PDB file of C-alpha atoms and ligand atoms in Angstrom:
ATOM      1  CA  UNK A   1     -19.788  54.922  32.294  1.00  0.00           C
ATOM      2  CA  UNK A   2     -23.244  54.985  30.627  1.00  0.00           C
ATOM      3  CA  UNK A   3     -25.184  51.744  31.651  1.00  0.00           C
ATOM      4  CA  UNK A   4     -28.008  52.161  29.347  1.00  0.00           C
ATOM      5  CA  UNK A   5     -27.735  54.093  26.089  1.00  0.00           C
ATOM      6  CA  UNK A   6     -31.247  53.430  25.128  1.00  0.00           C
ATOM      7  CA  UNK A   7     -33.817  53.972  27.845  1.00  0.00           C
ATOM      8  CA  UNK A   8     -37.198  55.579  28.719  1.00  0.00           C
ATOM      9  CA  UNK A   9     -37.413  58.970  30.284  1.00  0.00           C
ATOM     10  CA  UNK A  10     -40.466  60.189  32.189  1.00  0.00           C
ATOM     11  CA  UNK A  11     -41.337  63.786  32.336  1.00  0.00           C
ATOM     12  CA  UNK A  12     -43.817  64.651  35.215  1.00  0.00           C
ATOM     13  CA  UNK A  13     -45.753  67.817  34.433  1.00  0.00           C
ATOM     14  CA  UNK A  14     -47.375  68.422  37.745  1.00  0.00           C
ATOM     15  CA  UNK A  15     -49.881  70.874  38.952  1.00  0.00           C
ATOM     16  CA  UNK A  16     -48.703  72.711  41.889  1.00  0.00           C
ATOM     17  CA  UNK A  17     -50.841  73.554  44.810  1.00  0.00           C
ATOM     18  CA  UNK A  18     -50.380  75.914  47.973  1.00  0.00           C
ATOM     19  CA  UNK A  19     -50.138  72.681  50.210  1.00  0.00           C
ATOM     20  CA  UNK A  20     -46.427  71.242  50.214  1.00  0.00           C
ATOM     21  CA  UNK A  21     -47.532  67.818  51.493  1.00  0.00           C
ATOM     22  CA  UNK A  22     -50.087  67.507  48.523  1.00  0.00           C
ATOM     23  CA  UNK A  23     -47.248  68.611  46.148  1.00  0.00           C
ATOM     24  CA  UNK A  24     -44.914  65.933  47.524  1.00  0.00           C
ATOM     25  CA  UNK A  25     -47.712  63.149  47.441  1.00  0.00           C
ATOM     26  CA  UNK A  26     -48.368  64.056  43.844  1.00  0.00           C
ATOM     27  CA  UNK A  27     -44.726  63.823  42.776  1.00  0.00           C
ATOM     28  CA  UNK A  28     -44.289  60.723  44.570  1.00  0.00           C
ATOM     29  CA  UNK A  29     -47.282  58.966  42.658  1.00  0.00           C
ATOM     30  CA  UNK A  30     -45.942  60.455  39.396  1.00  0.00           C
ATOM     31  CA  UNK A  31     -42.617  59.143  39.885  1.00  0.00           C
ATOM     32  CA  UNK A  32     -44.076  55.742  40.696  1.00  0.00           C
ATOM     33  CA  UNK A  33     -46.169  55.915  37.648  1.00  0.00           C
ATOM     34  CA  UNK A  34     -43.411  56.683  35.343  1.00  0.00           C
ATOM     35  CA  UNK A  35     -41.228  54.021  36.700  1.00  0.00           C
ATOM     36  CA  UNK A  36     -44.012  51.468  36.299  1.00  0.00           C
ATOM     37  CA  UNK A  37     -44.112  52.603  32.603  1.00  0.00           C
ATOM     38  CA  UNK A  38     -40.486  51.528  32.300  1.00  0.00           C
ATOM     39  CA  UNK A  39     -38.851  55.128  32.855  1.00  0.00           C
ATOM     40  CA  UNK A  40     -35.097  54.719  34.110  1.00  0.00           C
ATOM     41  CA  UNK A  41     -34.876  58.556  34.251  1.00  0.00           C
ATOM     42  CA  UNK A  42     -37.532  60.678  35.731  1.00  0.00           C
ATOM     43  CA  UNK A  43     -37.434  64.466  35.514  1.00  0.00           C
ATOM     44  CA  UNK A  44     -39.691  66.973  37.752  1.00  0.00           C
ATOM     45  CA  UNK A  45     -40.648  70.589  37.013  1.00  0.00           C
ATOM     46  CA  UNK A  46     -38.985  73.664  38.348  1.00  0.00           C
ATOM     47  CA  UNK A  47     -40.654  74.557  41.623  1.00  0.00           C
ATOM     48  CA  UNK A  48     -42.637  71.402  41.763  1.00  0.00           C
ATOM     49  CA  UNK A  49     -43.172  71.612  45.733  1.00  0.00           C
ATOM     50  CA  UNK A  50     -43.923  75.225  45.853  1.00  0.00           C
ATOM     51  CA  UNK A  51     -46.005  77.770  43.688  1.00  0.00           C
ATOM     52  CA  UNK A  52     -43.621  79.659  41.402  1.00  0.00           C
ATOM     53  CA  UNK A  53     -44.212  82.922  43.159  1.00  0.00           C
ATOM     54  CA  UNK A  54     -41.865  85.154  45.171  1.00  0.00           C
ATOM     55  CA  UNK A  55     -44.379  85.155  48.183  1.00  0.00           C
ATOM     56  CA  UNK A  56     -44.183  81.391  48.561  1.00  0.00           C
ATOM     57  CA  UNK A  57     -40.258  80.568  48.231  1.00  0.00           C
ATOM     58  CA  UNK A  58     -39.317  81.218  51.775  1.00  0.00           C
ATOM     59  CA  UNK A  59     -42.139  79.296  53.415  1.00  0.00           C
ATOM     60  CA  UNK A  60     -41.573  76.180  51.262  1.00  0.00           C
ATOM     61  CA  UNK A  61     -37.929  76.090  51.450  1.00  0.00           C
ATOM     62  CA  UNK A  62     -35.840  73.286  52.703  1.00  0.00           C
ATOM     63  CA  UNK A  63     -32.286  72.923  54.378  1.00  0.00           C
ATOM     64  CA  UNK A  64     -30.996  69.759  52.868  1.00  0.00           C
ATOM     65  CA  UNK A  65     -28.709  69.113  55.665  1.00  0.00           C
ATOM     66  CA  UNK A  66     -31.708  69.127  58.277  1.00  0.00           C
ATOM     67  CA  UNK A  67     -33.007  65.599  57.192  1.00  0.00           C
ATOM     68  CA  UNK A  68     -35.889  66.100  59.648  1.00  0.00           C
ATOM     69  CA  UNK A  69     -37.329  69.073  57.835  1.00  0.00           C
ATOM     70  CA  UNK A  70     -36.272  68.313  54.088  1.00  0.00           C
ATOM     71  CA  UNK A  71     -39.464  66.300  53.092  1.00  0.00           C
ATOM     72  CA  UNK A  72     -39.153  66.978  49.382  1.00  0.00           C
ATOM     73  CA  UNK A  73     -35.541  66.018  49.307  1.00  0.00           C
ATOM     74  CA  UNK A  74     -36.059  62.838  51.500  1.00  0.00           C
ATOM     75  CA  UNK A  75     -39.072  61.741  49.258  1.00  0.00           C
ATOM     76  CA  UNK A  76     -36.789  62.017  46.133  1.00  0.00           C
ATOM     77  CA  UNK A  77     -33.989  60.013  47.660  1.00  0.00           C
ATOM     78  CA  UNK A  78     -36.425  57.297  48.963  1.00  0.00           C
ATOM     79  CA  UNK A  79     -38.223  57.063  45.519  1.00  0.00           C
ATOM     80  CA  UNK A  80     -34.937  56.717  43.617  1.00  0.00           C
ATOM     81  CA  UNK A  81     -33.770  53.858  45.808  1.00  0.00           C
ATOM     82  CA  UNK A  82     -37.296  52.297  46.019  1.00  0.00           C
ATOM     83  CA  UNK A  83     -37.704  52.406  42.076  1.00  0.00           C
ATOM     84  CA  UNK A  84     -33.978  51.832  41.337  1.00  0.00           C
ATOM     85  CA  UNK A  85     -34.020  54.860  39.075  1.00  0.00           C
ATOM     86  CA  UNK A  86     -32.330  58.127  38.423  1.00  0.00           C
ATOM     87  CA  UNK A  87     -34.236  61.379  39.290  1.00  0.00           C
ATOM     88  CA  UNK A  88     -33.550  64.738  38.164  1.00  0.00           C
ATOM     89  CA  UNK A  89     -35.654  66.284  41.114  1.00  0.00           C
ATOM     90  CA  UNK A  90     -36.898  69.586  39.207  1.00  0.00           C
ATOM     91  CA  UNK A  91     -36.145  72.358  41.560  1.00  0.00           C
ATOM     92  CA  UNK A  92     -37.267  73.542  45.077  1.00  0.00           C
ATOM     93  CA  UNK A  93     -36.306  76.502  47.130  1.00  0.00           C
ATOM     94  CA  UNK A  94     -33.273  75.664  49.158  1.00  0.00           C
ATOM     95  CA  UNK A  95     -32.198  77.252  52.353  1.00  0.00           C
ATOM     96  CA  UNK A  96     -28.410  77.828  52.282  1.00  0.00           C
ATOM     97  CA  UNK A  97     -26.524  79.826  54.585  1.00  0.00           C
ATOM     98  CA  UNK A  98     -29.245  82.391  55.504  1.00  0.00           C
ATOM     99  CA  UNK A  99     -30.314  82.628  51.742  1.00  0.00           C
ATOM    100  CA  UNK A 100     -32.432  80.839  49.345  1.00  0.00           C
ATOM    101  CA  UNK A 101     -31.516  79.160  46.066  1.00  0.00           C
ATOM    102  CA  UNK A 102     -33.483  77.608  43.280  1.00  0.00           C
ATOM    103  CA  UNK A 103     -31.995  74.150  43.337  1.00  0.00           C
ATOM    104  CA  UNK A 104     -32.180  70.935  41.372  1.00  0.00           C
ATOM    105  CA  UNK A 105     -30.920  67.744  43.303  1.00  0.00           C
ATOM    106  CA  UNK A 106     -30.125  64.589  41.120  1.00  0.00           C
ATOM    107  CA  UNK A 107     -30.588  61.191  42.908  1.00  0.00           C
ATOM    108  CA  UNK A 108     -29.104  57.808  41.677  1.00  0.00           C
ATOM    109  CA  UNK A 109     -30.726  54.482  41.816  1.00  0.00           C
ATOM    110  CA  UNK A 110     -29.376  53.626  45.298  1.00  0.00           C
ATOM    111  CA  UNK A 111     -31.013  56.966  46.648  1.00  0.00           C
ATOM    112  CA  UNK A 112     -27.733  58.884  46.954  1.00  0.00           C
ATOM    113  CA  UNK A 113     -27.530  62.402  46.010  1.00  0.00           C
ATOM    114  CA  UNK A 114     -25.338  62.808  42.934  1.00  0.00           C
ATOM    115  CA  UNK A 115     -25.455  66.484  42.217  1.00  0.00           C
ATOM    116  CA  UNK A 116     -26.811  69.761  43.386  1.00  0.00           C
ATOM    117  CA  UNK A 117     -27.482  72.627  40.752  1.00  0.00           C
ATOM    118  CA  UNK A 118     -28.210  76.130  41.959  1.00  0.00           C
ATOM    119  CA  UNK A 119     -29.871  78.141  39.100  1.00  0.00           C
ATOM    120  CA  UNK A 120     -27.105  80.338  37.729  1.00  0.00           C
ATOM    121  CA  UNK A 121     -29.088  82.592  35.696  1.00  0.00           C
ATOM    122  CA  UNK A 122     -31.872  84.278  37.790  1.00  0.00           C
ATOM    123  CA  UNK A 123     -35.226  85.193  36.014  1.00  0.00           C
ATOM    124  CA  UNK A 124     -35.262  88.918  36.047  1.00  0.00           C
ATOM    125  CA  UNK A 125     -37.510  90.141  33.375  1.00  0.00           C
ATOM    126  CA  UNK A 126     -39.624  93.101  32.795  1.00  0.00           C
ATOM    127  CA  UNK A 127     -41.710  93.040  29.567  1.00  0.00           C
ATOM    128  CA  UNK A 128     -43.875  96.305  29.533  1.00  0.00           C
ATOM    129  CA  UNK A 129     -47.641  95.618  29.863  1.00  0.00           C
ATOM    130  CA  UNK A 130     -46.913  91.850  30.016  1.00  0.00           C
ATOM    131  CA  UNK A 131     -44.696  90.251  32.689  1.00  0.00           C
ATOM    132  CA  UNK A 132     -42.422  91.422  35.437  1.00  0.00           C
ATOM    133  CA  UNK A 133     -40.578  88.981  37.527  1.00  0.00           C
ATOM    134  CA  UNK A 134     -37.549  89.407  39.719  1.00  0.00           C
ATOM    135  CA  UNK A 135     -35.916  86.200  41.053  1.00  0.00           C
ATOM    136  CA  UNK A 136     -32.842  88.013  42.303  1.00  0.00           C
ATOM    137  CA  UNK A 137     -35.172  89.885  44.957  1.00  0.00           C
ATOM    138  CA  UNK A 138     -35.287  86.271  46.637  1.00  0.00           C
ATOM    139  CA  UNK A 139     -32.796  83.981  45.390  1.00  0.00           C
ATOM    140  CA  UNK A 140     -28.840  83.809  45.392  1.00  0.00           C
ATOM    141  CA  UNK A 141     -27.447  82.665  42.066  1.00  0.00           C
ATOM    142  CA  UNK A 142     -25.442  79.665  41.979  1.00  0.00           C
ATOM    143  CA  UNK A 143     -21.995  79.646  40.365  1.00  0.00           C
ATOM    144  CA  UNK A 144     -21.223  76.359  39.120  1.00  0.00           C
ATOM    145  CA  UNK A 145     -22.157  74.334  35.986  1.00  0.00           C
ATOM    146  CA  UNK A 146     -23.351  70.835  36.917  1.00  0.00           C
ATOM    147  CA  UNK A 147     -22.726  67.760  34.870  1.00  0.00           C
ATOM    148  CA  UNK A 148     -23.469  64.501  36.429  1.00  0.00           C
ATOM    149  CA  UNK A 149     -22.320  60.909  35.525  1.00  0.00           C
ATOM    150  CA  UNK A 150     -25.362  58.733  35.775  1.00  0.00           C
ATOM    151  CA  UNK A 151     -26.516  55.174  34.748  1.00  0.00           C
ATOM    152  CA  UNK A 152     -28.186  56.966  31.907  1.00  0.00           C
ATOM    153  CA  UNK A 153     -25.590  59.058  30.636  1.00  0.00           C
ATOM    154  CA  UNK A 154     -23.718  62.134  31.379  1.00  0.00           C
ATOM    155  CA  UNK A 155     -26.535  64.720  32.233  1.00  0.00           C
ATOM    156  CA  UNK A 156     -26.010  68.427  32.218  1.00  0.00           C
ATOM    157  CA  UNK A 157     -28.529  70.520  34.374  1.00  0.00           C
ATOM    158  CA  UNK A 158     -29.916  73.902  33.866  1.00  0.00           C
ATOM    159  CA  UNK A 159     -33.024  75.355  35.362  1.00  0.00           C
ATOM    160  CA  UNK A 160     -35.451  77.314  33.124  1.00  0.00           C
ATOM    161  CA  UNK A 161     -33.884  80.702  32.279  1.00  0.00           C
ATOM    162  CA  UNK A 162     -30.413  78.819  32.217  1.00  0.00           C
ATOM    163  CA  UNK A 163     -31.607  77.621  28.862  1.00  0.00           C
ATOM    164  CA  UNK A 164     -31.234  80.960  27.321  1.00  0.00           C
ATOM    165  CA  UNK A 165     -27.549  81.036  27.724  1.00  0.00           C
ATOM    166  CA  UNK A 166     -25.831  78.713  25.041  1.00  0.00           C
ATOM    167  CA  UNK A 167     -22.285  78.898  26.619  1.00  0.00           C
ATOM    168  CA  UNK A 168     -23.629  76.974  29.601  1.00  0.00           C
ATOM    169  CA  UNK A 169     -24.897  74.138  27.068  1.00  0.00           C
ATOM    170  CA  UNK A 170     -21.449  74.463  25.368  1.00  0.00           C
ATOM    171  CA  UNK A 171     -19.865  73.631  28.441  1.00  0.00           C
ATOM    172  CA  UNK A 172     -21.810  70.518  29.052  1.00  0.00           C
ATOM    173  CA  UNK A 173     -21.253  69.390  25.432  1.00  0.00           C
ATOM    174  CA  UNK A 174     -17.483  70.008  25.762  1.00  0.00           C
ATOM    175  CA  UNK A 175     -17.521  67.956  28.954  1.00  0.00           C
ATOM    176  CA  UNK A 176     -19.400  64.884  27.297  1.00  0.00           C
ATOM    177  CA  UNK A 177     -22.958  65.420  27.930  1.00  0.00           C
ATOM    178  CA  UNK A 178     -25.527  63.074  26.183  1.00  0.00           C
ATOM    179  CA  UNK A 179     -28.494  64.965  27.714  1.00  0.00           C
ATOM    180  CA  UNK A 180     -29.193  68.333  29.136  1.00  0.00           C
ATOM    181  CA  UNK A 181     -32.288  68.556  31.460  1.00  0.00           C
ATOM    182  CA  UNK A 182     -33.933  71.864  32.186  1.00  0.00           C
ATOM    183  CA  UNK A 183     -36.651  71.844  34.690  1.00  0.00           C
ATOM    184  CA  UNK A 184     -38.505  75.060  33.653  1.00  0.00           C
ATOM    185  CA  UNK A 185     -41.464  77.223  34.298  1.00  0.00           C
ATOM    186  CA  UNK A 186     -41.900  79.486  31.219  1.00  0.00           C
ATOM    187  CA  UNK A 187     -44.844  81.809  31.323  1.00  0.00           C
ATOM    188  CA  UNK A 188     -47.493  82.259  28.529  1.00  0.00           C
ATOM    189  CA  UNK A 189     -45.570  84.898  26.474  1.00  0.00           C
ATOM    190  CA  UNK A 190     -42.014  83.533  26.783  1.00  0.00           C
ATOM    191  CA  UNK A 191     -43.499  79.997  26.548  1.00  0.00           C
ATOM    192  CA  UNK A 192     -45.284  80.599  23.231  1.00  0.00           C
ATOM    193  CA  UNK A 193     -42.484  82.505  21.582  1.00  0.00           C
ATOM    194  CA  UNK A 194     -39.369  80.689  22.923  1.00  0.00           C
ATOM    195  CA  UNK A 195     -39.859  77.565  24.881  1.00  0.00           C
ATOM    196  CA  UNK A 196     -39.489  75.028  22.036  1.00  0.00           C
ATOM    197  CA  UNK A 197     -37.220  77.109  20.059  1.00  0.00           C
ATOM    198  CA  UNK A 198     -34.702  77.573  22.911  1.00  0.00           C
ATOM    199  CA  UNK A 199     -34.860  73.742  23.249  1.00  0.00           C
ATOM    200  CA  UNK A 200     -34.282  72.885  19.752  1.00  0.00           C
ATOM    201  CA  UNK A 201     -31.347  75.450  19.559  1.00  0.00           C
ATOM    202  CA  UNK A 202     -29.560  73.923  22.477  1.00  0.00           C
ATOM    203  CA  UNK A 203     -29.889  70.451  21.116  1.00  0.00           C
ATOM    204  CA  UNK A 204     -28.986  71.202  17.592  1.00  0.00           C
ATOM    205  CA  UNK A 205     -25.884  73.502  18.351  1.00  0.00           C
ATOM    206  CA  UNK A 206     -24.676  70.792  20.627  1.00  0.00           C
ATOM    207  CA  UNK A 207     -25.945  67.810  18.956  1.00  0.00           C
ATOM    208  CA  UNK A 208     -27.302  66.170  22.095  1.00  0.00           C
ATOM    209  CA  UNK A 209     -30.584  65.544  23.610  1.00  0.00           C
ATOM    210  CA  UNK A 210     -32.678  68.190  25.621  1.00  0.00           C
ATOM    211  CA  UNK A 211     -35.383  67.412  28.073  1.00  0.00           C
ATOM    212  CA  UNK A 212     -37.578  69.958  29.744  1.00  0.00           C
ATOM    213  CA  UNK A 213     -40.192  69.628  32.359  1.00  0.00           C
ATOM    214  CA  UNK A 214     -42.391  72.250  33.546  1.00  0.00           C
ATOM    215  CA  UNK A 215     -45.479  72.598  36.123  1.00  0.00           C
ATOM    216  CA  UNK A 216     -49.032  72.383  34.399  1.00  0.00           C
ATOM    217  CA  UNK A 217     -50.917  75.541  33.660  1.00  0.00           C
ATOM    218  CA  UNK A 218     -53.344  75.479  36.334  1.00  0.00           C
ATOM    219  CA  UNK A 219     -50.794  75.695  39.151  1.00  0.00           C
ATOM    220  CA  UNK A 220     -51.249  77.911  42.209  1.00  0.00           C
ATOM    221  CA  UNK A 221     -50.060  81.439  42.152  1.00  0.00           C
ATOM    222  CA  UNK A 222     -50.379  84.351  39.737  1.00  0.00           C
ATOM    223  CA  UNK A 223     -47.737  83.379  37.259  1.00  0.00           C
ATOM    224  CA  UNK A 224     -49.375  81.454  34.438  1.00  0.00           C
ATOM    225  CA  UNK A 225     -47.163  78.606  33.048  1.00  0.00           C
ATOM    226  CA  UNK A 226     -46.727  77.541  29.728  1.00  0.00           C
ATOM    227  CA  UNK A 227     -46.410  73.792  30.206  1.00  0.00           C
ATOM    228  CA  UNK A 228     -45.292  71.686  27.210  1.00  0.00           C
ATOM    229  CA  UNK A 229     -42.698  69.445  28.871  1.00  0.00           C
ATOM    230  CA  UNK A 230     -40.598  68.296  25.762  1.00  0.00           C
ATOM    231  CA  UNK A 231     -37.962  65.839  24.651  1.00  0.00           C
ATOM    232  CA  UNK A 232     -35.935  67.005  21.698  1.00  0.00           C
ATOM    233  CA  UNK A 233     -33.067  64.738  19.792  1.00  0.00           C
ATOM    234  CA  UNK A 234     -29.935  65.929  18.610  1.00  0.00           C
ATOM    235  CA  UNK A 235     -31.285  66.616  15.114  1.00  0.00           C
ATOM    236  CA  UNK A 236     -33.958  69.164  16.636  1.00  0.00           C
ATOM    237  CA  UNK A 237     -36.827  66.666  16.266  1.00  0.00           C
ATOM    238  CA  UNK A 238     -39.439  66.768  19.042  1.00  0.00           C
ATOM    239  CA  UNK A 239     -39.508  63.188  20.161  1.00  0.00           C
ATOM    240  CA  UNK A 240     -42.428  63.862  22.613  1.00  0.00           C
ATOM    241  CA  UNK A 241     -44.300  66.732  24.064  1.00  0.00           C
ATOM    242  CA  UNK A 242     -47.481  67.601  25.903  1.00  0.00           C
ATOM    243  CA  UNK A 243     -50.017  70.325  26.135  1.00  0.00           C
ATOM    244  CA  UNK A 244     -50.328  72.309  29.221  1.00  0.00           C
ATOM    245  CA  UNK A 245     -52.497  70.071  31.539  1.00  0.00           C
ATOM    246  CA  UNK A 246     -51.046  67.886  34.319  1.00  0.00           C
ATOM    247  CA  UNK A 247     -49.718  64.649  32.484  1.00  0.00           C
ATOM    248  CA  UNK A 248     -46.522  62.356  32.451  1.00  0.00           C
ATOM    249  CA  UNK A 249     -44.816  62.198  29.152  1.00  0.00           C
ATOM    250  CA  UNK A 250     -43.041  58.874  28.640  1.00  0.00           C
ATOM    251  CA  UNK A 251     -40.582  58.715  25.614  1.00  0.00           C
ATOM    252  CA  UNK A 252     -37.553  56.764  24.538  1.00  0.00           C
ATOM    253  CA  UNK A 253     -34.074  58.313  24.418  1.00  0.00           C
ATOM    254  CA  UNK A 254     -31.586  56.465  22.145  1.00  0.00           C
ATOM    255  CA  UNK A 255     -28.143  57.911  22.407  1.00  0.00           C
ATOM    256  CA  UNK A 256     -27.148  56.451  19.020  1.00  0.00           C
ATOM    257  CA  UNK A 257     -28.709  59.487  17.699  1.00  0.00           C
ATOM    258  CA  UNK A 258     -25.917  61.638  19.008  1.00  0.00           C
ATOM    259  CA  UNK A 259     -23.305  59.729  16.960  1.00  0.00           C
ATOM    260  CA  UNK A 260     -25.524  59.565  13.923  1.00  0.00           C
ATOM    261  CA  UNK A 261     -25.908  63.370  13.966  1.00  0.00           C
ATOM    262  CA  UNK A 262     -22.254  64.130  14.632  1.00  0.00           C
ATOM    263  CA  UNK A 263     -21.175  61.638  11.997  1.00  0.00           C
ATOM    264  CA  UNK A 264     -23.592  63.405   9.551  1.00  0.00           C
ATOM    265  CA  UNK A 265     -22.594  66.943  10.412  1.00  0.00           C
ATOM    266  CA  UNK A 266     -19.063  66.866  12.035  1.00  0.00           C
ATOM    267  CA  UNK A 267     -19.277  70.415  13.378  1.00  0.00           C
ATOM    268  CA  UNK A 268     -17.058  69.622  16.429  1.00  0.00           C
ATOM    269  CA  UNK A 269     -14.356  68.925  13.819  1.00  0.00           C
ATOM    270  CA  UNK A 270     -15.080  72.030  11.705  1.00  0.00           C
ATOM    271  CA  UNK A 271     -15.119  74.481  14.540  1.00  0.00           C
ATOM    272  CA  UNK A 272     -12.612  77.271  14.069  1.00  0.00           C
ATOM    273  CA  UNK A 273     -11.335  78.035  17.413  1.00  0.00           C
ATOM    274  CA  UNK A 274      -8.515  79.998  15.671  1.00  0.00           C
ATOM    275  CA  UNK A 275     -11.234  82.501  14.357  1.00  0.00           C
ATOM    276  CA  UNK A 276     -13.473  82.870  17.374  1.00  0.00           C
ATOM    277  CA  UNK A 277     -10.631  82.753  19.993  1.00  0.00           C
ATOM    278  CA  UNK A 278     -13.093  81.244  22.533  1.00  0.00           C
ATOM    279  CA  UNK A 279     -12.063  80.694  25.966  1.00  0.00           C
ATOM    280  CA  UNK A 280     -11.253  77.014  26.636  1.00  0.00           C
ATOM    281  CA  UNK A 281     -14.602  75.487  27.637  1.00  0.00           C
ATOM    282  CA  UNK A 282     -13.117  72.178  28.565  1.00  0.00           C
ATOM    283  CA  UNK A 283     -11.490  73.038  31.859  1.00  0.00           C
TER     284      UNK A 283
HETATM  285  N1  LIG B   1     -38.636  80.323  35.396  1.00  0.00           N
HETATM  286  C1  LIG B   1     -37.940  81.100  34.742  1.00  0.00           C
HETATM  287  O1  LIG B   1     -36.817  81.100  34.673  1.00  0.00           O
HETATM  288  C2  LIG B   1     -38.860  81.640  33.582  1.00  0.00           C
HETATM  289  C3  LIG B   1     -38.416  81.870  32.218  1.00  0.00           C
HETATM  290  O2  LIG B   1     -37.176  81.767  31.901  1.00  0.00           O
HETATM  291  C4  LIG B   1     -39.360  82.375  31.204  1.00  0.00           C
HETATM  292  O3  LIG B   1     -38.934  82.756  30.052  1.00  0.00           O
HETATM  293  O4  LIG B   1     -40.608  82.426  31.557  1.00  0.00           O
END
């Protein structure tokens, strides 16, 4: 049940250091700042507590069941309840049964964990003379879509490369999502070419809001990050965005734009399942 159909969102584009405590302190201040600006939903970047680099993931990983050591996880839960807001906690490396996952935790206003999304599509890429990265050397892929009912609507979660798979966004749309949040860390070449395009495509195809949140460009590690955390509406308009520096984007989400867009272009009613013979995405 949506309590707020019009609210402010805060996208915290943080610069990530090699000191975990510094990263947690920065995230904590950013969440408090966004909340003071009136944000009811705050989103953090992919890998906000750890440089986006395969040499750091193991060292920064947390086991969420071990409350003593899970300092990033605990901070998010505490801040959600302290500020009375919903937090889509970007992602951090999660230690799970002897393996690592790239995991996003969502907390509600009383600090409870509402959902946990493990990145489904791992970022394995090799662009000759440009970039090579292989998340699957380190991470185990998640196997479940994650849609979560919050005070600020039904939110589907994807992590970065997950945005490239329209099927995942379609599952979220079919299950009633108002907004899809993609914490992400695109790099310089994929960022310039595809970051905004992918967001607009997922928003327009599914007639819902898309929010992304990235680390800032000058984060630690050798992977150079694109930045540009953004909010796109169901019509494909960029409601708010940023450059690549550390910043907090505050923007208004108004879910009436979803109905307006769907009434204007009733593509859901016009869909010809008889022709595409798609699998049933609603189950
Ligand atoms: N972190 C990622 O998944 C990066 C990605 O998808 C990209 O294009 O860059």
